[in-house]
CSV table of C-alpha atoms in Angstrom, one decimal:
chain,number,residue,atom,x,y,z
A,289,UNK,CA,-2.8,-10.6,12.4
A,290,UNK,CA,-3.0,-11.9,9.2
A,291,UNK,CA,-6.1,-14.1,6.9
A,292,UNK,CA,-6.4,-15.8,3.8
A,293,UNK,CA,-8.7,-16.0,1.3
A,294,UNK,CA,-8.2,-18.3,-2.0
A,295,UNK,CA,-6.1,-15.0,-3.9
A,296,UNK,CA,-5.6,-12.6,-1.4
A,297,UNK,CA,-3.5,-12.5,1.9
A,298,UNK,CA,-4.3,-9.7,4.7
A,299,UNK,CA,-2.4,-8.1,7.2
A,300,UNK,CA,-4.0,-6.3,10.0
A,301,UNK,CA,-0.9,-4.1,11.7
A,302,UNK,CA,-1.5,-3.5,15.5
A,303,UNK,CA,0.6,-2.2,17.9
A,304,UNK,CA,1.6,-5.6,19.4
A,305,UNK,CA,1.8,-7.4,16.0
A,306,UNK,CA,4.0,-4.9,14.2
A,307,UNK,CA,7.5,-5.8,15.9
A,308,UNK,CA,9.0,-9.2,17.4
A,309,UNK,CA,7.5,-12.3,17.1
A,310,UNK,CA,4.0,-11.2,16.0
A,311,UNK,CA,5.9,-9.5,13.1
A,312,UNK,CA,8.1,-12.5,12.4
A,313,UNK,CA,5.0,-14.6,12.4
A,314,UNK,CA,3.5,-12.6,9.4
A,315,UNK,CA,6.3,-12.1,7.3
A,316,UNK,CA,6.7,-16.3,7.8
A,317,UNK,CA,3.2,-16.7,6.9
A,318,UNK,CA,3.4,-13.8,3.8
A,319,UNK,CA,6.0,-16.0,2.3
A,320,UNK,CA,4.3,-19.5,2.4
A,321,UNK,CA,1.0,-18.4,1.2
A,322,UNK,CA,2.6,-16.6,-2.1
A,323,UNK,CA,-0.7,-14.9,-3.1
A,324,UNK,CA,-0.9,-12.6,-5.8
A,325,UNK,CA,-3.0,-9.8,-3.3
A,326,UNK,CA,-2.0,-8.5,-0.5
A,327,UNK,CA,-4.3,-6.1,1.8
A,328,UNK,CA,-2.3,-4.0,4.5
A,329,UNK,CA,-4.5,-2.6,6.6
A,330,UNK,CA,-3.4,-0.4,9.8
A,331,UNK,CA,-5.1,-0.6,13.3
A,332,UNK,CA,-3.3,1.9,15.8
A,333,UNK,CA,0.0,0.6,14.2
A,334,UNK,CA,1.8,2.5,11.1
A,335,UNK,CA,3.6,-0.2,9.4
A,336,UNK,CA,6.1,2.1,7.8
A,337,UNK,CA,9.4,0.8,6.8
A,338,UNK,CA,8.8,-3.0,8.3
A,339,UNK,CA,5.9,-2.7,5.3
A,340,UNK,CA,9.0,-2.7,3.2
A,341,UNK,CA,10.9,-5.6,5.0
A,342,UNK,CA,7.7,-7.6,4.7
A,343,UNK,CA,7.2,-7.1,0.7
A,344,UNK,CA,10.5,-8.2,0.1
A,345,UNK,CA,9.4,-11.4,1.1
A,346,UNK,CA,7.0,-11.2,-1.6
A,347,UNK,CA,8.5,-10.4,-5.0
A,348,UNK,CA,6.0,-11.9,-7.2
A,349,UNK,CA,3.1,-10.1,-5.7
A,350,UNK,CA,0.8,-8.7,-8.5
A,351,UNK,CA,-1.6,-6.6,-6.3
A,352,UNK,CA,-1.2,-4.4,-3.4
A,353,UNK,CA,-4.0,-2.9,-1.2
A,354,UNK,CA,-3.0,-0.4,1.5
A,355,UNK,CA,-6.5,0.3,3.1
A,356,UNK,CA,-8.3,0.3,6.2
A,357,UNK,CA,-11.5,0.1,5.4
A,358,UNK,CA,-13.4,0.3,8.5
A,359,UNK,CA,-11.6,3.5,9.0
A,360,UNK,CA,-12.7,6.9,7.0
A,361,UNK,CA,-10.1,8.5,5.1
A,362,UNK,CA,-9.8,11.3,7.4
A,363,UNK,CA,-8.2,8.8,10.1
A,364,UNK,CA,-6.1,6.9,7.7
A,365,UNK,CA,-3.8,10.2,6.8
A,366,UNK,CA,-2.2,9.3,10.0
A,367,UNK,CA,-1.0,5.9,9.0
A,368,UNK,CA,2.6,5.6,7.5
A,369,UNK,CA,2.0,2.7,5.4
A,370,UNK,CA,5.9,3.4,3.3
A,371,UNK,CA,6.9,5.6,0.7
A,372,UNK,CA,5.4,4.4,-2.7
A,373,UNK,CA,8.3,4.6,-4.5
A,374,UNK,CA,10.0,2.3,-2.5
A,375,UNK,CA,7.6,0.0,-2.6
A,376,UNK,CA,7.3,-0.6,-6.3
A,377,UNK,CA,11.4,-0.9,-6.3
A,378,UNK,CA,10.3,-3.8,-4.0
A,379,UNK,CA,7.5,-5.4,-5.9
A,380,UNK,CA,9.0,-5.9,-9.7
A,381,UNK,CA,6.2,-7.6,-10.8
A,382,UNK,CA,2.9,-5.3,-9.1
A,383,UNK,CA,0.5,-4.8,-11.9
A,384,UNK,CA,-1.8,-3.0,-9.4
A,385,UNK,CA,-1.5,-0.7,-6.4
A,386,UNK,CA,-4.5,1.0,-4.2
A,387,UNK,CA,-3.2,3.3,-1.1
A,388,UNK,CA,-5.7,5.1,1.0
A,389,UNK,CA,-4.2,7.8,3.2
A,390,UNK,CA,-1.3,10.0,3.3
A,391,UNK,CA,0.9,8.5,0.7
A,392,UNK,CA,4.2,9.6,-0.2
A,393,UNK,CA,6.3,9.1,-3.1
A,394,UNK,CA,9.8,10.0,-4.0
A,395,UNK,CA,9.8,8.4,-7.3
A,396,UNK,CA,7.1,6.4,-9.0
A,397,UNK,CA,9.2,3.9,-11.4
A,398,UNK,CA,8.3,0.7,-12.4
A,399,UNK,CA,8.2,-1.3,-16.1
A,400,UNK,CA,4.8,-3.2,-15.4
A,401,UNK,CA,2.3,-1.4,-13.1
A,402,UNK,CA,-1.4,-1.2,-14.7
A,403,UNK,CA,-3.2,0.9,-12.3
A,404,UNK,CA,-2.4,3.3,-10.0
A,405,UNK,CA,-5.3,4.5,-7.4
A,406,UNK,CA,-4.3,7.1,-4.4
A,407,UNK,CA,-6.9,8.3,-2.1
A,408,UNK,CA,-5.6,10.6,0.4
A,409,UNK,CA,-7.6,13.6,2.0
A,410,UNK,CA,-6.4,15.1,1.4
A,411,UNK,CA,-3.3,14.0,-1.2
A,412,UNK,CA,-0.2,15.7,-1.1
A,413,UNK,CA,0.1,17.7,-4.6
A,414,UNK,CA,4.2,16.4,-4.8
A,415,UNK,CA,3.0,13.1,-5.0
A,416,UNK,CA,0.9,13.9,-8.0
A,417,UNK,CA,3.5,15.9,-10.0
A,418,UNK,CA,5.7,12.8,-9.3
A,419,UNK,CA,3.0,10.6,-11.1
A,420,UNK,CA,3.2,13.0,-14.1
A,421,UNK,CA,7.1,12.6,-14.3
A,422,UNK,CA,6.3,9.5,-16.9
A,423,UNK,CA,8.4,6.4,-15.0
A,424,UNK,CA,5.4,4.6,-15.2
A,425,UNK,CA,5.3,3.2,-18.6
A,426,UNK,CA,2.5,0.8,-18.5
A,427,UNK,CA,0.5,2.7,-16.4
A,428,UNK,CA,-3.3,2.1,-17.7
A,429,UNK,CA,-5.8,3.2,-15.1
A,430,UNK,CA,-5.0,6.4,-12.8
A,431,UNK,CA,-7.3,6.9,-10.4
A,432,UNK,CA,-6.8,9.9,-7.7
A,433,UNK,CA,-9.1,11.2,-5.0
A,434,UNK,CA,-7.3,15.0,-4.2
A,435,UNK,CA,-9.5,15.1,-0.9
A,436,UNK,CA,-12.7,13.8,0.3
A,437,UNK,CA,-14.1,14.6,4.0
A,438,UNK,CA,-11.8,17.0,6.2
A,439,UNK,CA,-9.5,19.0,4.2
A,440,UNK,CA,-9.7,20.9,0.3
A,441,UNK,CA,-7.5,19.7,-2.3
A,442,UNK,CA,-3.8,21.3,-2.7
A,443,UNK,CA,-3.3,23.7,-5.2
């Protein structure tokens, strides 16, 4: 399912709107509305590597949101949204990027990002000492949350 507000475009992944048709629909919709935001949000569905498919689409996104924010962070560990890395390869122009959840991160490149929030709970301490590798040149803001409601922080 997807909305749209005057800057912002949001997806709402569900199990019957992830794949097919549903899915086709959104990445057709994602590429006419060319808004600068984009909030994913995951309802029973983990977008994983369609996420990546559908940000292609969008290369001159500036913002990306990967929330569900009806959902405590507990629950959102279990969604899959894609590896972080991967996504800013995707997205040369981000200037700002929020994931809730269980984020991963094989690398964290990219020339332009601002602001980097994670939220996991908790967040995996590899994707932290890949944010301290430096590919993140223009970084400005860092904001991590190392756990919040179920779990202690890793070492």
């Amino acid at each position: 399912m997807i909305s749209m507000s005057e800057t912002r475009a949001s997806l709402r992944f569900t199990p019957s709107v992830s794949q097919g048709d549903g899915f086709a629909n959104m990445v057709t919709q994602l590429t006419r509305a060319a808004k600068p935001c984009l909030l994913v949000a995951s309802d029973g569905a983990s977008p994983g590597p369609a996420l990546l498919q559908l940000l292609s689409t969008a290369p001159t996104m500036q913002a990306l949101i990967l929330d569900t924010p009806w959902q405590p962070q507990a629950r959102q560990a279990k969604h899959l949204f894609a590896d972080l890395g991967d996504v800013l390869d995707t997205l040369p122009r981000l200037k700002r990027l929020f994931a809730n959840g269980s984020p991963t991160a094989k690398h964290l490149k990219h020339a332009s990002l601002e602001s980097l929030y994670l939220l996991g709970d908790p967040l995996n301490p590899a994707v932290v000492e890949t944010i301290s590798v430096g590919g993140l040149p223009a970084l400005k803001h860092l904001g991590i949350s190392l756990s919040s409601e179920q779990k202690p922080a890793g070492e």
